[in-house]
Coordinates of C-alpha atoms in Angstrom, one line a residue:
M149 CA 0.0 0.0 0.0
K150 CA 1.4 3.4 -1.0
K151 CA 2.4 5.9 1.6
E152 CA 0.0 8.5 0.3
I153 CA -3.0 6.1 0.7
L154 CA -1.9 5.3 4.2
Y155 CA -2.0 8.9 5.5
Q156 CA -5.2 9.6 3.7
K157 CA -6.8 6.5 5.2
I158 CA -5.7 7.5 8.7
A159 CA -7.0 11.0 8.1
R160 CA -10.4 9.7 6.9
T161 CA -10.7 7.5 9.9
I162 CA -10.1 10.3 12.4
A163 CA -12.4 12.6 10.4
W164 CA -15.2 10.1 10.6
Q165 CA -14.6 9.7 14.4
I166 CA -14.8 13.5 14.8
K167 CA -18.0 13.8 12.7
N168 CA -19.6 11.1 14.7
G169 CA -18.7 12.5 18.1
V170 CA -16.0 10.0 19.1
W171 CA -13.7 13.1 19.5
K172 CA -15.4 16.2 20.8
V173 CA -14.6 19.8 19.8
G174 CA -11.8 21.1 22.0
E175 CA -10.5 17.7 23.0
K176 CA -6.8 16.9 22.6
L177 CA -6.0 14.2 20.0
P178 CA -3.4 11.5 20.5
S179 CA 0.2 12.5 19.9
L180 CA 1.9 11.9 16.5
R181 CA 4.0 9.3 18.1
T182 CA 0.9 7.4 19.3
I183 CA -0.7 7.6 15.9
S184 CA 2.5 6.3 14.4
N185 CA 2.7 3.3 16.8
E186 CA -1.0 2.4 16.7
N187 CA -1.2 2.4 12.9
G188 CA 2.2 0.9 12.3
V189 CA 3.4 3.8 10.1
S190 CA 6.3 6.2 10.2
L191 CA 6.2 9.4 12.1
N192 CA 6.2 11.3 8.8
T193 CA 3.1 9.5 7.7
A194 CA 1.3 10.4 11.0
I195 CA 2.4 14.1 10.4
Q196 CA 1.0 14.0 6.9
A197 CA -2.3 12.6 8.2
Y198 CA -2.7 15.4 10.8
Y199 CA -1.7 18.0 8.2
E200 CA -4.5 16.7 6.0
L201 CA -7.0 17.0 8.9
E202 CA -5.8 20.5 9.7
K203 CA -6.1 21.6 6.1
D204 CA -9.7 20.4 6.0
G205 CA -10.6 22.2 9.3
F206 CA -11.1 19.1 11.5
I207 CA -8.2 19.9 13.9
A208 CA -6.0 22.8 15.0
S209 CA -2.4 22.7 16.1
R210 CA -1.4 24.0 19.5
P211 CA 2.3 24.9 19.7
K212 CA 4.1 22.6 22.1
S213 CA 0.8 21.0 23.1
G214 CA -0.3 18.9 20.1
Y215 CA -3.6 19.0 18.3
V216 CA -7.2 19.6 19.3
V217 CA -10.5 19.0 17.6
N218 CA -11.7 22.1 15.8
Y219 CA -14.6 20.7 13.7
K220 CA -18.0 22.2 13.8
S221 CA -20.9 20.3 12.3
Q222 CA -22.2 23.5 10.9
R223 CA -20.9 27.1 11.0
L224 CA -22.8 30.2 12.0
S225 CA -22.6 33.4 9.9
A226 CA -20.3 36.1 11.2
P227 CA -21.6 39.5 12.2
A228 CA -21.0 42.2 9.6
T229 CA -18.7 45.3 10.0
T230 CA -20.4 47.6 12.4
Q231 CA -21.8 50.9 11.2
P232 CA -22.1 53.4 14.0
S233 CA -23.4 56.8 13.4
I234 CA -20.9 59.6 12.9
K235 CA -22.9 61.8 15.3
F236 CA -21.6 62.5 18.8
P237 CA -23.9 60.6 21.2
G238 CA -24.8 61.0 24.8
K239 CA -23.4 58.9 27.6
E240 CA -22.9 55.3 28.6
D241 CA -25.6 53.3 30.3
D242 CA -24.2 53.5 33.9
G243 CA -27.2 51.9 35.4
L244 CA -27.0 48.8 33.2
I245 CA -23.2 48.5 33.8
D246 CA -23.7 48.8 37.6
E247 CA -26.5 46.2 37.4
V248 CA -24.3 43.7 35.5
Y249 CA -21.4 44.0 37.8
H250 CA -23.0 44.3 41.2
S251 CA -22.5 41.4 43.7
I252 CA -19.4 40.4 41.8
E253 CA -18.4 37.9 44.5
D254 CA -21.7 36.0 44.4
T255 CA -20.5 32.5 43.4
S256 CA -24.0 31.2 42.7
I257 CA -24.1 33.3 39.5
T258 CA -22.6 31.9 36.3
R259 CA -20.8 35.0 35.1
F260 CA -20.5 34.8 31.3
S261 CA -20.3 38.6 31.7
L262 CA -17.0 38.7 33.5
G263 CA -13.9 39.0 31.2
I264 CA -11.2 37.4 33.5
P265 CA -9.9 33.9 33.9
E266 CA -11.3 31.7 36.6
D267 CA -9.2 31.2 39.7
V268 CA -8.5 27.6 38.8
L269 CA -6.7 28.8 35.7
L270 CA -4.2 31.0 37.6
P271 CA -1.0 29.9 39.5
I272 CA -2.2 31.3 42.8
A273 CA -0.1 29.0 45.0
K274 CA 3.1 29.9 43.2
L275 CA 2.3 33.6 43.4
N276 CA 1.7 33.2 47.2
K277 CA 5.1 31.7 47.6
E278 CA 6.7 34.6 45.7
L279 CA 4.8 37.0 47.9
I280 CA 6.5 35.6 51.0
K281 CA 9.9 35.7 49.3
A282 CA 9.3 39.3 48.2
M283 CA 8.4 40.4 51.7
G284 CA 11.7 39.0 53.0
S285 CA 13.9 40.5 50.3
L286 CA 12.5 44.0 49.8
P287 CA 13.7 47.0 51.9
G288 CA 11.2 47.5 54.7
N289 CA 9.7 44.2 53.8
G290 CA 7.9 45.9 50.9
T291 CA 6.3 48.7 53.0
R292 CA 8.3 51.6 51.5
Y293 CA 7.5 53.9 48.6
E294 CA 9.4 53.2 45.4
D295 CA 10.6 55.3 42.5
P296 CA 7.6 56.9 40.6
Q297 CA 8.6 55.1 37.4
G298 CA 8.0 51.8 39.1
N299 CA 9.8 48.6 40.1
I300 CA 13.0 48.3 38.1
R301 CA 13.0 44.5 38.2
L302 CA 9.6 44.4 36.7
R303 CA 10.3 47.0 34.0
K304 CA 13.4 44.9 32.9
D305 CA 11.3 41.8 32.8
I306 CA 8.6 43.5 30.7
A307 CA 11.2 44.9 28.3
R308 CA 12.7 41.4 27.9
F309 CA 9.3 39.9 27.3
A310 CA 8.6 42.5 24.6
Y311 CA 11.4 41.1 22.5
S312 CA 9.0 38.3 21.4
W313 CA 7.2 40.9 19.2
N314 CA 10.3 43.0 18.4
G315 CA 9.4 45.6 21.0
N316 CA 12.9 47.1 21.3
L317 CA 12.0 48.5 24.7
T318 CA 14.3 49.0 27.7
E319 CA 13.3 49.5 31.3
E320 CA 13.7 53.2 30.8
D321 CA 10.9 53.2 28.3
L322 CA 8.4 51.8 30.7
I323 CA 6.4 53.1 33.7
T324 CA 4.4 50.7 35.9
T325 CA 0.8 51.4 36.8
T326 CA -2.1 49.9 38.7
G327 CA -3.6 48.0 35.8
V328 CA -4.2 48.9 32.2
T329 CA -7.2 51.2 33.0
N330 CA -4.8 53.3 35.1
S331 CA -2.4 53.3 32.2
I332 CA -5.1 54.6 29.9
S333 CA -6.3 57.1 32.5
L334 CA -2.8 58.5 32.9
A335 CA -2.4 58.7 29.1
L336 CA -5.7 60.6 28.6
S337 CA -4.8 63.0 31.4
V338 CA -1.6 64.0 29.6
I339 CA -2.6 64.1 25.9
A340 CA -6.4 65.0 26.1
R341 CA -8.2 68.2 27.0
K342 CA -11.9 68.7 27.7
G343 CA -13.8 69.0 24.5
D344 CA -11.2 67.0 22.4
T345 CA -12.5 64.2 20.1
I346 CA -11.3 60.7 20.6
A347 CA -11.7 58.0 17.9
V348 CA -12.5 54.4 19.2
E349 CA -13.7 51.1 17.9
S350 CA -17.3 50.3 18.0
P351 CA -18.3 48.4 20.0
V352 CA -15.7 49.1 22.6
Y353 CA -15.0 48.3 26.2
F354 CA -17.4 50.3 28.4
G355 CA -14.6 51.4 30.8
I356 CA -13.0 53.3 28.0
L357 CA -16.3 55.1 27.3
Q358 CA -16.7 55.9 31.0
L359 CA -13.1 57.4 31.2
A360 CA -13.7 59.5 28.1
N361 CA -17.0 60.9 29.4
S362 CA -15.5 61.6 32.8
L363 CA -12.9 63.8 31.1
G364 CA -15.4 65.6 28.9
L365 CA -14.2 64.1 25.7
R366 CA -16.3 63.7 22.5
V367 CA -16.3 60.1 21.5
L368 CA -16.3 59.2 17.8
E369 CA -17.2 55.5 17.3
L370 CA -15.7 54.0 14.1
P371 CA -16.8 51.1 11.9
T372 CA -15.1 47.9 13.1
N373 CA -14.9 44.4 11.5
P374 CA -15.3 41.5 14.0
V375 CA -12.2 39.8 12.5
T376 CA -9.8 42.5 11.4
G377 CA -10.8 45.4 13.7
I378 CA -11.1 49.0 12.9
D379 CA -11.5 50.1 9.3
P380 CA -8.4 52.2 8.3
D381 CA -10.3 53.9 5.6
A382 CA -13.0 55.0 8.0
L383 CA -10.4 56.4 10.3
K384 CA -8.7 58.2 7.4
K385 CA -12.0 60.1 6.6
V386 CA -12.3 61.5 10.2
L387 CA -8.7 62.5 10.8
P388 CA -9.4 66.2 10.5
Q389 CA -12.0 65.8 13.3
I390 CA -10.0 64.0 15.9
N391 CA -7.4 64.9 18.5
L392 CA -6.4 61.4 19.6
C393 CA -7.2 57.7 19.0
L394 CA -7.6 54.7 21.3
L395 CA -7.5 51.1 20.0
I396 CA -7.6 47.6 21.4
S397 CA -5.5 46.3 18.6
N398 CA -5.2 42.6 19.5
F399 CA -8.3 40.5 20.4
S400 CA -10.4 43.5 21.2
N401 CA -13.0 43.7 24.0
P402 CA -15.8 42.9 23.2
L403 CA -15.5 41.9 19.5
G404 CA -12.4 39.7 19.8
S405 CA -11.0 41.2 16.5
C406 CA -7.3 41.3 15.8
M407 CA -5.9 44.0 13.4
P408 CA -3.6 42.7 10.6
D409 CA -0.1 44.1 10.6
E410 CA -0.7 46.1 7.4
H411 CA -3.7 47.8 9.1
K412 CA -1.7 48.6 12.2
K413 CA 1.2 50.1 10.2
A414 CA -1.2 52.2 8.0
I415 CA -3.0 53.6 11.0
V416 CA 0.2 54.5 12.9
T417 CA 1.5 56.2 9.7
M418 CA -1.6 58.2 9.0
L419 CA -1.9 59.3 12.6
A420 CA 1.8 60.3 12.7
E421 CA 1.3 62.5 9.6
R422 CA -1.1 64.6 11.6
D423 CA 0.8 64.4 14.9
I424 CA -2.2 62.5 16.5
P425 CA -1.3 60.3 19.5
L426 CA -2.5 56.7 19.7
I427 CA -3.2 55.0 23.0
E428 CA -2.9 51.3 22.4
D429 CA -4.6 48.9 24.9
D430 CA -2.7 45.6 24.4
L431 CA -4.2 43.8 27.4
Y432 CA -5.0 40.6 25.5
G433 CA -2.1 40.3 23.2
D434 CA -0.4 37.5 25.2
V435 CA -3.6 35.4 25.0
F436 CA -3.2 34.2 21.4
F437 CA -4.2 30.9 19.9
G438 CA -1.9 30.8 16.9
N439 CA 1.8 30.1 16.5
S440 CA 3.0 33.6 17.6
R441 CA 2.0 36.7 19.4
P442 CA 0.4 39.4 17.2
R443 CA 2.5 42.5 17.1
P444 CA 1.2 45.7 18.7
C445 CA 0.9 49.1 16.8
K446 CA 3.9 50.2 18.9
V447 CA 6.2 48.2 16.6
F448 CA 5.5 50.7 13.9
D449 CA 5.9 53.8 16.0
E450 CA 8.8 55.9 14.8
R451 CA 7.9 59.2 16.5
G452 CA 7.0 58.2 20.0
L453 CA 3.3 58.9 19.4
V454 CA 2.0 55.4 20.4
L455 CA 1.4 54.9 24.1
W456 CA 1.5 51.2 24.5
C457 CA -0.4 49.9 27.6
G458 CA -0.4 46.4 29.1
S459 CA -1.1 44.4 32.2
V460 CA -1.2 40.9 33.9
S461 CA -4.8 41.5 35.0
K462 CA -6.2 39.1 32.3
T463 CA -3.4 36.5 32.5
L464 CA -2.0 36.2 36.0
A465 CA -3.5 38.1 38.9
P466 CA -6.5 40.4 38.3
G467 CA -6.5 41.7 41.9
Y468 CA -2.8 42.6 41.9
R469 CA -3.6 45.5 39.6
V470 CA -0.1 45.4 38.0
G471 CA 0.2 47.2 34.6
W472 CA 2.5 49.3 32.6
I473 CA 2.8 51.9 29.8
A474 CA 5.5 52.7 27.3
P475 CA 4.4 56.3 26.5
G476 CA 7.1 57.3 24.0
K477 CA 7.6 61.0 23.9
F478 CA 5.1 61.5 26.7
K479 CA 7.2 59.7 29.3
D480 CA 8.2 62.6 31.5
A481 CA 4.6 63.9 31.6
I482 CA 3.2 60.5 32.5
I483 CA 5.7 60.1 35.4
R484 CA 4.6 63.5 36.7
Q485 CA 0.9 62.6 36.5
K486 CA 1.5 59.3 38.2
H487 CA 3.4 60.9 41.0
I488 CA 0.6 63.5 41.5
H489 CA -2.2 60.9 41.6
L490 CA -0.5 57.8 43.0
I491 CA 2.9 58.8 44.5
S492 CA 3.9 55.2 43.6
T493 CA 2.5 51.8 42.7
P494 CA 2.2 48.9 45.2
T495 CA 5.7 47.6 45.9
L496 CA 4.9 44.0 46.9
N497 CA 2.6 43.2 43.9
Q498 CA 5.1 44.4 41.4
E499 CA 7.9 42.5 42.9
V500 CA 5.9 39.3 43.0
V501 CA 4.9 39.6 39.3
A502 CA 8.6 40.4 38.4
R503 CA 9.8 37.3 40.1
F504 CA 7.2 35.1 38.4
M505 CA 8.0 36.5 35.0
E506 CA 11.6 35.2 35.3
N507 CA 12.9 31.7 34.5
D508 CA 10.2 31.1 31.9
R509 CA 7.5 30.5 34.5
Y510 CA 5.2 33.2 33.1
E511 CA 5.6 31.8 29.6
N512 CA 4.9 28.3 30.8
H513 CA 1.8 29.5 32.5
L514 CA 0.6 31.4 29.5
R515 CA 1.1 28.4 27.3
K516 CA -1.3 26.3 29.5
L517 CA -3.7 29.2 29.8
R518 CA -3.8 29.7 26.0
H519 CA -4.4 26.0 25.5
E520 CA -7.3 25.9 27.9
L521 CA -8.9 29.1 26.6
H522 CA -8.6 28.0 23.0
A523 CA -10.4 24.8 23.8
N524 CA -13.0 26.8 25.7
S525 CA -13.6 29.1 22.7
L526 CA -14.3 26.0 20.6
H527 CA -16.6 24.5 23.2
F528 CA -18.6 27.7 23.4
A529 CA -18.9 28.1 19.7
Q530 CA -20.1 24.5 19.4
S531 CA -22.6 25.0 22.2
I532 CA -24.0 28.1 20.6
I533 CA -24.4 26.2 17.3
D534 CA -26.2 23.4 19.2
Y535 CA -28.4 25.4 21.5
F536 CA -29.0 28.9 20.2
P537 CA -31.3 29.9 17.4
E538 CA -30.1 29.1 13.9
D539 CA -29.8 32.8 12.9
T540 CA -27.3 33.6 15.7
K541 CA -24.0 35.1 14.4
I542 CA -20.6 34.8 16.0
V543 CA -16.9 34.9 15.2
T544 CA -14.7 32.4 17.0
P545 CA -11.7 34.6 18.0
Q546 CA -8.1 33.7 17.6
G547 CA -7.2 34.9 21.1
G548 CA -8.5 36.6 24.2
F549 CA -11.6 35.8 26.3
M550 CA -14.6 37.2 24.4
L551 CA -17.3 36.0 22.1
W552 CA -19.5 38.7 20.5
V553 CA -22.9 37.2 19.8
E554 CA -25.4 38.8 17.5
L555 CA -29.0 37.6 17.9
D556 CA -32.3 38.2 16.0
K557 CA -33.2 41.9 15.9
R558 CA -36.3 41.1 17.9
I559 CA -34.2 40.1 20.9
D560 CA -33.3 42.9 23.4
T561 CA -30.3 41.6 25.3
T562 CA -30.9 44.0 28.2
T563 CA -34.3 42.3 28.7
L564 CA -32.6 39.0 28.1
Y565 CA -30.1 39.8 30.9
Y566 CA -32.9 40.1 33.5
K567 CA -34.5 36.9 32.3
A568 CA -31.2 35.0 32.4
M569 CA -30.5 36.4 35.9
Q570 CA -33.6 34.7 37.2
Q571 CA -31.7 31.5 36.4
K572 CA -28.5 32.9 37.9
I573 CA -26.8 33.5 34.5
S574 CA -25.1 36.8 33.8
I575 CA -24.4 38.2 30.3
A576 CA -23.0 41.5 29.1
P577 CA -25.7 43.2 26.9
G578 CA -24.4 44.9 23.8
R579 CA -25.7 48.3 24.8
M580 CA -23.0 48.5 27.4
F581 CA -20.3 48.8 24.7
T582 CA -21.5 52.0 22.9
L583 CA -22.8 55.5 23.6
Q584 CA -25.3 55.1 20.8
D585 CA -28.7 53.4 20.4
Q586 CA -27.2 50.2 18.9
Y587 CA -26.2 46.6 19.6
K588 CA -29.4 46.0 21.5
N589 CA -29.6 42.5 19.9
C590 CA -26.0 41.7 20.8
M591 CA -24.1 40.4 23.8
R592 CA -20.6 39.6 25.0
L593 CA -19.9 36.2 26.5
S594 CA -16.7 35.4 28.3
Y595 CA -15.2 31.9 28.1
G596 CA -12.7 32.4 30.9
Q597 CA -14.2 29.7 33.1
R598 CA -12.9 26.1 33.0
W599 CA -15.1 24.0 30.7
S600 CA -17.4 21.5 32.3
P601 CA -20.8 19.8 31.8
F602 CA -22.2 22.4 34.1
I603 CA -21.0 25.3 31.9
E604 CA -22.5 23.5 28.9
E605 CA -25.8 23.1 30.7
R606 CA -25.8 26.8 31.5
L607 CA -25.3 27.7 27.8
M608 CA -28.1 25.3 26.9
L609 CA -30.4 27.0 29.4
L610 CA -29.4 30.4 28.0
G611 CA -30.2 29.2 24.5
N612 CA -33.6 28.0 25.7
I613 CA -34.3 31.4 27.3
I614 CA -33.4 33.1 24.0
R615 CA -35.6 30.8 22.0
K616 CA -38.5 31.6 24.3
S617 CA -38.0 35.4 24.0
F618 CA -39.5 35.7 20.5

């Protein structure tokens, strides 16, 4: 029997098993070595069989972790590029946001609304050990103020980590903050003035809208594709109207979109031509499901106009509130603002994160986290296919924590939120992510919880609630 026929036969067998539910979406397949031994073929033949399955969309490779089932018995349509109005709208729906996030510690609620990883996905015991070590090694056992620019050890570690995407940063380019929201707040306080116009994606994280409104900024929401992000041509048309821009370039919240490099470069270039600063929220860039981390816009910054913001709040320790900013030409002004508002950032938390980032421990943790979240995203997508109405639209993202779900226009997800909460299920209605009267039939679901039969049951129940809402 020819070698070509052998690998095709193996691929056909595994494909049949996947189609018939022997292997479930998100499950890890046997190793190449196992396939080779079980079928009595060479390792190269096993590799060719898996390549065939990957090409046909049955499986997906996970770097250093093997292959997982990626097959969907049917595929849902993707939402179209958003088309927000060019008018300047009113304000965010504070009441709805407060309602969704009240009683956040109530563990009886299944919080598909909360965009952070579940505790079981985090290395809490290891962080606790580093906390004890940090208290013993720091001056004053970690009780003293530190330099306003932030923990030097942490800044060095972040700079080293940035080399994975050609960051070319040093510890002198970075300032530590209390989370990425604080980074953005400091950036806005330096580069924006009341009445300025800020361009953002649409939909966009509600915290950004709240910050902009609190500073008296005019928010211009731009058309955004759920796969490729902000439309560069749409931004180009409004350049004369704006004073600054803020983008979540990689795996945006809530859409999950990731801008291609050519779009990032084009946007940085066109903004630089008009001397317009860009605040880049790269909070989710490390949670990628492909072979390599997507590069931030900061890579293409030649004039120091990109203020790159990051944090470990979505990957390591949400409550530590450890973040950073590489503010380019605005560095001195950011340090002054930080000193005025914070004096310094918490010493112990930064030292713990710095210690954990060393000796490849952070990267090893990220690798496991990515693997689990990728499997979760596939599980969620399959459950939505199985249990939600057929006209539901989603895009399965290639990173991050978020699924943007578009339902029939007759469904109001704010009303759906209250119905779901009667069953202890929390969602994030689409109206939270805009200042305009739009996205009422959309919602954001987070897949940051460990997959289990219980989570599947809750998604099935949510699907039933939606079906009964017509």
